[in-house]
Amino acid sequence: MQPYQRDFIELALARDVLRFGEFTLKSGRQSPYFFNLGRIDSGAALARLGEAYAAALVRAQLPVDMLFGPAYKGIALAAATAIALATSHGRDLPWAYNRKEAKDHGEGGVLVGAPLAGRVLIVDDVMTAGTAVRESLALIRAHGATPAGVLIALDRQERGQGDLSAAQEVARDHGIPVIAITGLDEVLAYAGERPELASEHARLLDYRSRYGVSA
Ligand code: OMP
């Protein structure tokens, strides 16, 4: 596990982003864990999260021209990543986000920020079945730009529509990589190291055997 991955899991536990229990997912699956990035609710926590996203992107060495944050959660995440790339990695990339509803006055339209152009990296929170990401891919293409990849905090590494994970399906169907700060694999590895998380670790293993894919 990379230091930024460990730091991110520790941040997630400290801020109750990562919680264990019984959760119903958007897909309808019952999960023993849930990641809520909405709990990153202070400046210092958001800065730390942005550093983790930036570190994951730099490690992946993916060439991108700009960042796109899908409304709503992706907006703050793309902003935090753009700041971390500029301040910690010397890369000042343009960034943009969308509105959920088109504005018919002022500057109008659904996009705010830099015009979508070149290779666009989508920055979002969690991928389970990949529904949210597919909407962003369509939006980027509709504006004549090229999706370059997807950067997320957590890849739940669950089966999507077939035997592949949603991230693997996006890679296959759209020819772009999905880069995650962490996946279920890292959450499992972290929980496996902590005696106090032994029962959570067992439930995660059981969940993975039902819905997971091998990375
Ligand atoms: P997909 O659109 O199916 O990939 O699901 C991703 C979305 O599910 C995220 O953008 C969240 O809204 C939500 N989600 C989480 O935030 N955290 C989780 O641990 C699981 C989910 C989920 O419902 O699958």
CSV table of N, CA and C in Angstrom, one decimal, residues 66-190:
chain,number,residue,atom,x,y,z
A,66,MET,N,-7.0,18.7,-18.7
A,66,MET,CA,-7.8,19.4,-17.7
A,66,MET,C,-8.6,18.5,-16.8
A,67,LEU,N,-9.3,19.1,-15.8
A,67,LEU,CA,-10.1,18.3,-14.9
A,67,LEU,C,-11.5,18.7,-15.0
A,68,PHE,N,-12.4,17.7,-14.8
A,68,PHE,CA,-13.8,17.9,-14.8
A,68,PHE,C,-14.5,17.3,-13.5
A,69,GLY,N,-15.2,18.2,-12.8
A,69,GLY,CA,-15.9,17.7,-11.6
A,69,GLY,C,-17.4,17.6,-11.8
A,70,PRO,N,-18.0,16.4,-11.8
A,70,PRO,CA,-19.5,16.3,-12.1
A,70,PRO,C,-20.2,16.8,-10.8
A,71,ALA,N,-21.3,17.5,-11.1
A,71,ALA,CA,-22.2,18.0,-10.0
A,71,ALA,C,-22.8,16.8,-9.2
A,72,TYR,N,-23.0,16.9,-7.9
A,72,TYR,CA,-22.5,17.9,-7.0
A,72,TYR,C,-21.2,17.6,-6.4
A,73,LYS,N,-21.0,16.4,-5.9
A,73,LYS,CA,-19.9,16.0,-5.1
A,73,LYS,C,-18.5,16.2,-5.9
A,74,GLY,N,-18.6,15.9,-7.2
A,74,GLY,CA,-17.3,16.0,-7.9
A,74,GLY,C,-16.8,17.4,-8.0
A,75,ILE,N,-17.6,18.4,-7.8
A,75,ILE,CA,-17.1,19.8,-8.0
A,75,ILE,C,-16.0,20.1,-7.0
A,76,ALA,N,-16.3,19.9,-5.7
A,76,ALA,CA,-15.3,20.2,-4.7
A,76,ALA,C,-14.1,19.3,-4.8
A,77,LEU,N,-14.3,18.1,-5.3
A,77,LEU,CA,-13.2,17.1,-5.4
A,77,LEU,C,-12.3,17.6,-6.5
A,78,ALA,N,-12.8,18.0,-7.6
A,78,ALA,CA,-12.0,18.4,-8.8
A,78,ALA,C,-11.3,19.7,-8.3
A,79,ALA,N,-11.9,20.6,-7.6
A,79,ALA,CA,-11.3,21.8,-7.2
A,79,ALA,C,-10.1,21.5,-6.2
A,80,ALA,N,-10.3,20.6,-5.3
A,80,ALA,CA,-9.3,20.3,-4.3
A,80,ALA,C,-8.1,19.6,-5.1
A,81,THR,N,-8.4,18.8,-6.1
A,81,THR,CA,-7.3,18.1,-6.8
A,81,THR,C,-6.6,19.1,-7.6
A,82,ALA,N,-7.3,20.1,-8.3
A,82,ALA,CA,-6.6,21.1,-9.1
A,82,ALA,C,-5.6,21.9,-8.2
A,83,ILE,N,-6.1,22.3,-7.0
A,83,ILE,CA,-5.2,23.0,-6.1
A,83,ILE,C,-4.0,22.2,-5.7
A,84,ALA,N,-4.2,21.0,-5.3
A,84,ALA,CA,-3.1,20.1,-4.9
A,84,ALA,C,-2.1,19.9,-6.0
A,85,LEU,N,-2.6,19.7,-7.3
A,85,LEU,CA,-1.7,19.5,-8.4
A,85,LEU,C,-0.8,20.8,-8.6
A,86,ALA,N,-1.5,22.0,-8.5
A,86,ALA,CA,-0.7,23.2,-8.7
A,86,ALA,C,0.3,23.5,-7.6
A,87,THR,N,-0.2,23.3,-6.3
A,87,THR,CA,0.7,23.7,-5.2
A,87,THR,C,1.7,22.6,-4.8
A,88,SER,N,1.4,21.3,-5.0
A,88,SER,CA,2.4,20.3,-4.6
A,88,SER,C,3.1,19.7,-5.8
A,89,HIS,N,2.6,19.8,-7.0
A,89,HIS,CA,3.2,19.1,-8.1
A,89,HIS,C,3.6,20.0,-9.3
A,90,GLY,N,3.4,21.4,-9.1
A,90,GLY,CA,3.7,22.3,-10.1
A,90,GLY,C,3.0,22.1,-11.4
A,91,ARG,N,1.7,21.6,-11.4
A,91,ARG,CA,0.9,21.4,-12.6
A,91,ARG,C,-0.4,22.2,-12.5
A,92,ASP,N,-0.4,23.3,-13.2
A,92,ASP,CA,-1.6,24.2,-13.1
A,92,ASP,C,-2.5,23.9,-14.2
A,93,LEU,N,-3.4,23.0,-14.0
A,93,LEU,CA,-4.4,22.5,-15.0
A,93,LEU,C,-5.7,23.3,-15.0
A,94,PRO,N,-6.3,23.6,-16.1
A,94,PRO,CA,-7.6,24.1,-16.1
A,94,PRO,C,-8.6,23.1,-15.5
A,95,TRP,N,-9.7,23.7,-15.0
A,95,TRP,CA,-10.8,22.8,-14.5
A,95,TRP,C,-12.2,23.3,-14.7
A,96,ALA,N,-13.1,22.5,-14.8
A,96,ALA,CA,-14.5,22.9,-15.0
A,96,ALA,C,-15.5,22.0,-14.3
A,97,TYR,N,-16.7,22.4,-14.2
A,97,TYR,CA,-17.7,21.5,-13.6
A,97,TYR,C,-19.1,21.8,-14.3
A,98,ASN,N,-20.1,21.0,-14.0
A,98,ASN,CA,-21.4,21.2,-14.6
A,98,ASN,C,-22.4,21.6,-13.6
A,99,ARG,N,-23.5,22.2,-14.1
A,99,ARG,CA,-24.7,22.4,-13.3
A,99,ARG,C,-25.6,21.3,-13.6
A,100,LYS,N,-26.5,20.9,-12.6
A,100,LYS,CA,-27.4,19.9,-12.8
A,100,LYS,C,-28.6,20.4,-13.7
A,101,GLU,N,-28.8,21.7,-13.6
A,101,GLU,CA,-29.9,22.3,-14.4
A,101,GLU,C,-29.3,23.5,-15.2
A,102,ALA,N,-29.6,23.5,-16.5
A,102,ALA,CA,-29.0,24.5,-17.4
A,102,ALA,C,-29.6,25.9,-17.0
A,103,LYS,N,-28.7,26.9,-17.0
A,103,LYS,CA,-29.0,28.3,-16.6
A,103,LYS,C,-29.4,29.0,-17.9
A,104,ASP,N,-30.6,29.7,-17.9
A,104,ASP,CA,-31.0,30.4,-19.1
A,104,ASP,C,-30.8,31.9,-19.1
A,105,HIS,N,-30.0,32.4,-18.1
A,105,HIS,CA,-29.7,33.8,-18.0
A,105,HIS,C,-28.2,33.9,-17.8
A,106,GLY,N,-27.7,35.2,-17.7
A,106,GLY,CA,-26.3,35.4,-17.4
A,106,GLY,C,-25.5,34.7,-18.5
A,107,GLU,N,-24.4,33.9,-18.1
A,107,GLU,CA,-23.6,33.3,-19.1
A,107,GLU,C,-24.2,32.1,-19.7
A,108,GLY,N,-25.3,31.5,-19.1
A,108,GLY,CA,-26.1,30.4,-19.6
A,108,GLY,C,-25.3,29.1,-19.6
A,109,GLY,N,-26.0,28.0,-20.0
A,109,GLY,CA,-25.4,26.7,-20.2
A,109,GLY,C,-25.2,25.9,-18.9
A,110,VAL,N,-24.7,24.7,-19.1
A,110,VAL,CA,-24.5,23.8,-18.0
A,110,VAL,C,-23.1,23.7,-17.5
A,111,LEU,N,-22.1,24.3,-18.2
A,111,LEU,CA,-20.7,24.2,-17.8
A,111,LEU,C,-20.2,25.5,-17.2
A,112,VAL,N,-19.4,25.3,-16.2
A,112,VAL,CA,-18.8,26.5,-15.5
A,112,VAL,C,-17.3,26.2,-15.5
A,113,GLY,N,-16.5,27.3,-15.7
A,113,GLY,CA,-15.0,27.1,-15.6
A,113,GLY,C,-14.4,27.1,-17.0
A,114,ALA,N,-13.3,26.4,-17.1
A,114,ALA,CA,-12.6,26.3,-18.4
A,114,ALA,C,-13.4,25.6,-19.4
A,115,PRO,N,-13.4,26.0,-20.7
A,115,PRO,CA,-14.1,25.3,-21.7
A,115,PRO,C,-13.6,23.8,-21.8
A,116,LEU,N,-14.5,22.9,-22.0
A,116,LEU,CA,-14.1,21.5,-22.1
A,116,LEU,C,-13.3,21.3,-23.4
A,117,ALA,N,-12.0,20.9,-23.3
A,117,ALA,CA,-11.2,20.7,-24.5
A,117,ALA,C,-10.1,19.8,-24.2
A,118,GLY,N,-9.6,19.1,-25.3
A,118,GLY,CA,-8.5,18.2,-25.1
A,118,GLY,C,-8.8,17.0,-24.3
A,119,ARG,N,-7.9,16.4,-23.5
A,119,ARG,CA,-8.0,15.2,-22.8
A,119,ARG,C,-8.5,15.6,-21.3
A,120,VAL,N,-9.8,15.2,-21.1
A,120,VAL,CA,-10.4,15.6,-19.8
A,120,VAL,C,-10.5,14.4,-18.8
A,121,LEU,N,-10.0,14.7,-17.6
A,121,LEU,CA,-10.1,13.7,-16.5
A,121,LEU,C,-11.3,14.0,-15.6
A,122,ILE,N,-12.1,13.0,-15.5
A,122,ILE,CA,-13.3,13.1,-14.6
A,122,ILE,C,-12.8,12.8,-13.2
A,123,VAL,N,-13.2,13.7,-12.2
A,123,VAL,CA,-12.8,13.5,-10.8
A,123,VAL,C,-14.1,13.3,-10.0
A,124,ASP,N,-14.3,12.1,-9.4
A,124,ASP,CA,-15.5,11.8,-8.7
A,124,ASP,C,-15.2,11.1,-7.4
A,125,ASP,N,-16.3,10.7,-6.7
A,125,ASP,CA,-16.1,10.1,-5.4
A,125,ASP,C,-15.9,8.6,-5.4
A,126,VAL,N,-17.0,7.9,-5.7
A,126,VAL,CA,-17.0,6.4,-5.5
A,126,VAL,C,-17.5,5.8,-6.8
A,127,MET,N,-17.0,4.7,-7.2
A,127,MET,CA,-17.6,3.9,-8.3
A,127,MET,C,-18.1,2.6,-7.8
A,128,THR,N,-19.4,2.3,-8.1
A,128,THR,CA,-19.9,1.0,-7.7
A,128,THR,C,-20.3,0.3,-9.1
A,129,ALA,N,-21.5,0.8,-9.6
A,129,ALA,CA,-21.9,0.2,-10.9
A,129,ALA,C,-21.5,1.1,-12.1
A,130,GLY,N,-21.0,2.3,-11.9
A,130,GLY,CA,-20.5,3.1,-12.9
A,130,GLY,C,-21.5,4.0,-13.6
A,131,THR,N,-22.7,4.1,-13.0
A,131,THR,CA,-23.8,4.9,-13.6
A,131,THR,C,-23.4,6.4,-13.7
A,132,ALA,N,-22.9,6.9,-12.6
A,132,ALA,CA,-22.6,8.4,-12.6
A,132,ALA,C,-21.6,8.7,-13.6
A,133,VAL,N,-20.6,7.9,-13.7
A,133,VAL,CA,-19.4,8.2,-14.6
A,133,VAL,C,-19.9,8.2,-16.1
A,134,ARG,N,-20.8,7.3,-16.4
A,134,ARG,CA,-21.3,7.2,-17.8
A,134,ARG,C,-21.9,8.5,-18.3
A,135,GLU,N,-22.6,9.2,-17.3
A,135,GLU,CA,-23.3,10.5,-17.7
A,135,GLU,C,-22.2,11.5,-18.0
A,136,SER,N,-21.1,11.6,-17.2
A,136,SER,CA,-20.0,12.5,-17.4
A,136,SER,C,-19.3,12.3,-18.8
A,137,LEU,N,-19.1,11.0,-19.1
A,137,LEU,CA,-18.5,10.7,-20.4
A,137,LEU,C,-19.3,11.2,-21.5
A,138,ALA,N,-20.6,11.1,-21.5
A,138,ALA,CA,-21.5,11.6,-22.5
A,138,ALA,C,-21.4,13.1,-22.6
A,139,LEU,N,-21.4,13.8,-21.5
A,139,LEU,CA,-21.3,15.2,-21.5
A,139,LEU,C,-20.0,15.7,-22.1
A,140,ILE,N,-18.9,15.1,-21.7
A,140,ILE,CA,-17.6,15.5,-22.3
A,140,ILE,C,-17.6,15.3,-23.8
A,141,ARG,N,-18.1,14.2,-24.3
A,141,ARG,CA,-18.1,14.0,-25.7
A,141,ARG,C,-19.0,14.9,-26.4
A,142,ALA,N,-20.2,15.2,-25.8
A,142,ALA,CA,-21.1,16.2,-26.4
A,142,ALA,C,-20.5,17.5,-26.6
A,143,HIS,N,-19.5,17.9,-25.8
A,143,HIS,CA,-18.8,19.2,-26.0
A,143,HIS,C,-17.6,19.1,-26.8
A,144,GLY,N,-17.4,18.0,-27.5
A,144,GLY,CA,-16.3,17.8,-28.5
A,144,GLY,C,-14.9,17.6,-27.8
A,145,ALA,N,-14.9,17.3,-26.5
A,145,ALA,CA,-13.6,16.9,-25.9
A,145,ALA,C,-13.5,15.4,-25.8
A,146,THR,N,-12.3,15.0,-25.2
A,146,THR,CA,-12.0,13.6,-25.2
A,146,THR,C,-11.9,13.1,-23.7
A,147,PRO,N,-12.7,12.2,-23.3
A,147,PRO,CA,-12.4,11.7,-21.9
A,147,PRO,C,-11.1,11.0,-21.8
A,148,ALA,N,-10.3,11.3,-20.8
A,148,ALA,CA,-8.9,10.8,-20.7
A,148,ALA,C,-8.9,9.7,-19.6
A,149,GLY,N,-9.8,9.7,-18.7
A,149,GLY,CA,-9.8,8.8,-17.6
A,149,GLY,C,-10.7,9.3,-16.5
A,150,VAL,N,-10.8,8.4,-15.5
A,150,VAL,CA,-11.6,8.7,-14.3
A,150,VAL,C,-10.8,8.6,-13.1
A,151,LEU,N,-10.8,9.6,-12.2
A,151,LEU,CA,-10.1,9.6,-11.0
A,151,LEU,C,-11.1,9.6,-9.8
A,152,ILE,N,-11.0,8.5,-9.0
A,152,ILE,CA,-12.0,8.4,-7.9
A,152,ILE,C,-11.2,8.1,-6.6
A,153,ALA,N,-12.0,8.3,-5.5
A,153,ALA,CA,-11.4,8.1,-4.2
A,153,ALA,C,-11.4,6.6,-3.9
A,154,LEU,N,-12.6,6.0,-4.3
A,154,LEU,CA,-12.7,4.5,-3.9
A,154,LEU,C,-13.3,3.8,-5.1
A,155,ASP,N,-12.6,2.7,-5.5
A,155,ASP,CA,-13.2,1.8,-6.5
A,155,ASP,C,-13.7,0.6,-5.6
A,156,ARG,N,-15.0,0.4,-5.6
A,156,ARG,CA,-15.5,-0.7,-4.7
A,156,ARG,C,-15.2,-2.1,-5.3
A,157,GLN,N,-14.7,-2.1,-6.5
A,157,GLN,CA,-14.3,-3.3,-7.2
A,157,GLN,C,-15.4,-4.4,-7.2
A,158,GLU,N,-16.6,-3.9,-7.5
A,158,GLU,CA,-17.8,-4.8,-7.5
A,158,GLU,C,-18.1,-5.1,-9.0
A,159,ARG,N,-18.7,-6.3,-9.2
A,159,ARG,CA,-19.2,-6.6,-10.5
A,159,ARG,C,-20.2,-5.5,-11.0
A,160,GLY,N,-20.0,-5.1,-12.2
A,160,GLY,CA,-21.0,-4.2,-12.8
A,160,GLY,C,-22.1,-4.9,-13.4
A,161,GLN,N,-22.3,-4.8,-14.8
A,161,GLN,CA,-23.4,-5.5,-15.4
A,161,GLN,C,-23.1,-7.0,-15.7
A,162,GLY,N,-21.8,-7.3,-15.8
A,162,GLY,CA,-21.4,-8.7,-16.1
A,162,GLY,C,-20.5,-9.2,-15.0
A,163,ASP,N,-19.4,-9.9,-15.5
A,163,ASP,CA,-18.4,-10.4,-14.5
A,163,ASP,C,-17.3,-9.4,-14.2
A,164,LEU,N,-17.2,-8.4,-15.0
A,164,LEU,CA,-16.1,-7.4,-14.8
A,164,LEU,C,-16.6,-6.4,-13.7
A,165,SER,N,-15.7,-5.7,-13.1
A,165,SER,CA,-16.1,-4.6,-12.2
A,165,SER,C,-16.5,-3.4,-13.1
A,166,ALA,N,-17.2,-2.5,-12.5
A,166,ALA,CA,-17.7,-1.3,-13.2
A,166,ALA,C,-16.5,-0.6,-13.8
A,167,ALA,N,-15.4,-0.5,-13.0
A,167,ALA,CA,-14.2,0.2,-13.5
A,167,ALA,C,-13.6,-0.5,-14.7
A,168,GLN,N,-13.6,-1.8,-14.7
A,168,GLN,CA,-13.1,-2.6,-15.8
A,168,GLN,C,-14.0,-2.4,-17.0
A,169,GLU,N,-15.3,-2.3,-16.8
A,169,GLU,CA,-16.3,-2.1,-17.9
A,169,GLU,C,-16.1,-0.8,-18.6
A,170,VAL,N,-15.8,0.3,-17.7
A,170,VAL,CA,-15.6,1.6,-18.3
A,170,VAL,C,-14.3,1.6,-19.1
A,171,ALA,N,-13.3,0.9,-18.6
A,171,ALA,CA,-12.0,0.8,-19.3
A,171,ALA,C,-12.2,0.1,-20.7
A,172,ARG,N,-13.0,-1.0,-20.6
A,172,ARG,CA,-13.2,-1.8,-21.8
A,172,ARG,C,-14.1,-1.0,-22.8
A,173,ASP,N,-15.2,-0.4,-22.3
A,173,ASP,CA,-16.2,0.2,-23.2
A,173,ASP,C,-15.7,1.6,-23.8
A,174,HIS,N,-14.9,2.3,-23.0
A,174,HIS,CA,-14.5,3.6,-23.4
A,174,HIS,C,-13.0,3.8,-23.6
A,175,GLY,N,-12.3,2.7,-23.4
A,175,GLY,CA,-10.8,2.8,-23.6
A,175,GLY,C,-10.1,3.7,-22.7
A,176,ILE,N,-10.6,4.0,-21.5
A,176,ILE,CA,-9.9,4.9,-20.6
A,176,ILE,C,-9.7,4.2,-19.2
A,177,PRO,N,-8.6,4.6,-18.6
A,177,PRO,CA,-8.4,4.0,-17.3
A,177,PRO,C,-9.2,4.6,-16.1
A,178,VAL,N,-9.5,3.8,-15.1
A,178,VAL,CA,-10.1,4.3,-13.9
A,178,VAL,C,-9.0,4.3,-12.8
A,179,ILE,N,-8.6,5.4,-12.3
A,179,ILE,CA,-7.6,5.5,-11.3
A,179,ILE,C,-8.3,5.7,-10.0
A,180,ALA,N,-8.0,4.9,-9.0
A,180,ALA,CA,-8.6,5.1,-7.7
A,180,ALA,C,-7.5,5.3,-6.6
A,181,ILE,N,-7.8,6.2,-5.7
A,181,ILE,CA,-6.9,6.4,-4.5
A,181,ILE,C,-6.8,5.0,-3.8
A,182,THR,N,-7.9,4.4,-3.6
A,182,THR,CA,-8.0,3.1,-2.9
A,182,THR,C,-9.1,2.3,-3.6
A,183,GLY,N,-9.0,1.0,-3.3
A,183,GLY,CA,-10.0,0.1,-3.7
A,183,GLY,C,-10.4,-0.8,-2.5
A,184,LEU,N,-11.4,-1.6,-2.7
A,184,LEU,CA,-11.8,-2.5,-1.6
A,184,LEU,C,-10.5,-3.3,-1.2
A,185,ASP,N,-9.6,-3.6,-2.1
A,185,ASP,CA,-8.4,-4.4,-1.7
A,185,ASP,C,-7.6,-3.7,-0.6
A,186,GLU,N,-7.5,-2.4,-0.7
A,186,GLU,CA,-6.7,-1.6,0.3
A,186,GLU,C,-7.5,-1.5,1.6
A,187,VAL,N,-8.8,-1.3,1.5
A,187,VAL,CA,-9.6,-1.3,2.7
A,187,VAL,C,-9.5,-2.6,3.4
A,188,LEU,N,-9.6,-3.7,2.7
A,188,LEU,CA,-9.4,-5.0,3.3
A,188,LEU,C,-8.0,-5.2,3.9
A,189,ALA,N,-7.0,-4.8,3.2
A,189,ALA,CA,-5.6,-4.9,3.7
A,189,ALA,C,-5.5,-4.2,5.0
A,190,TYR,N,-6.0,-2.9,5.0
A,190,TYR,CA,-5.9,-2.1,6.2
A,190,TYR,C,-6.7,-2.7,7.4
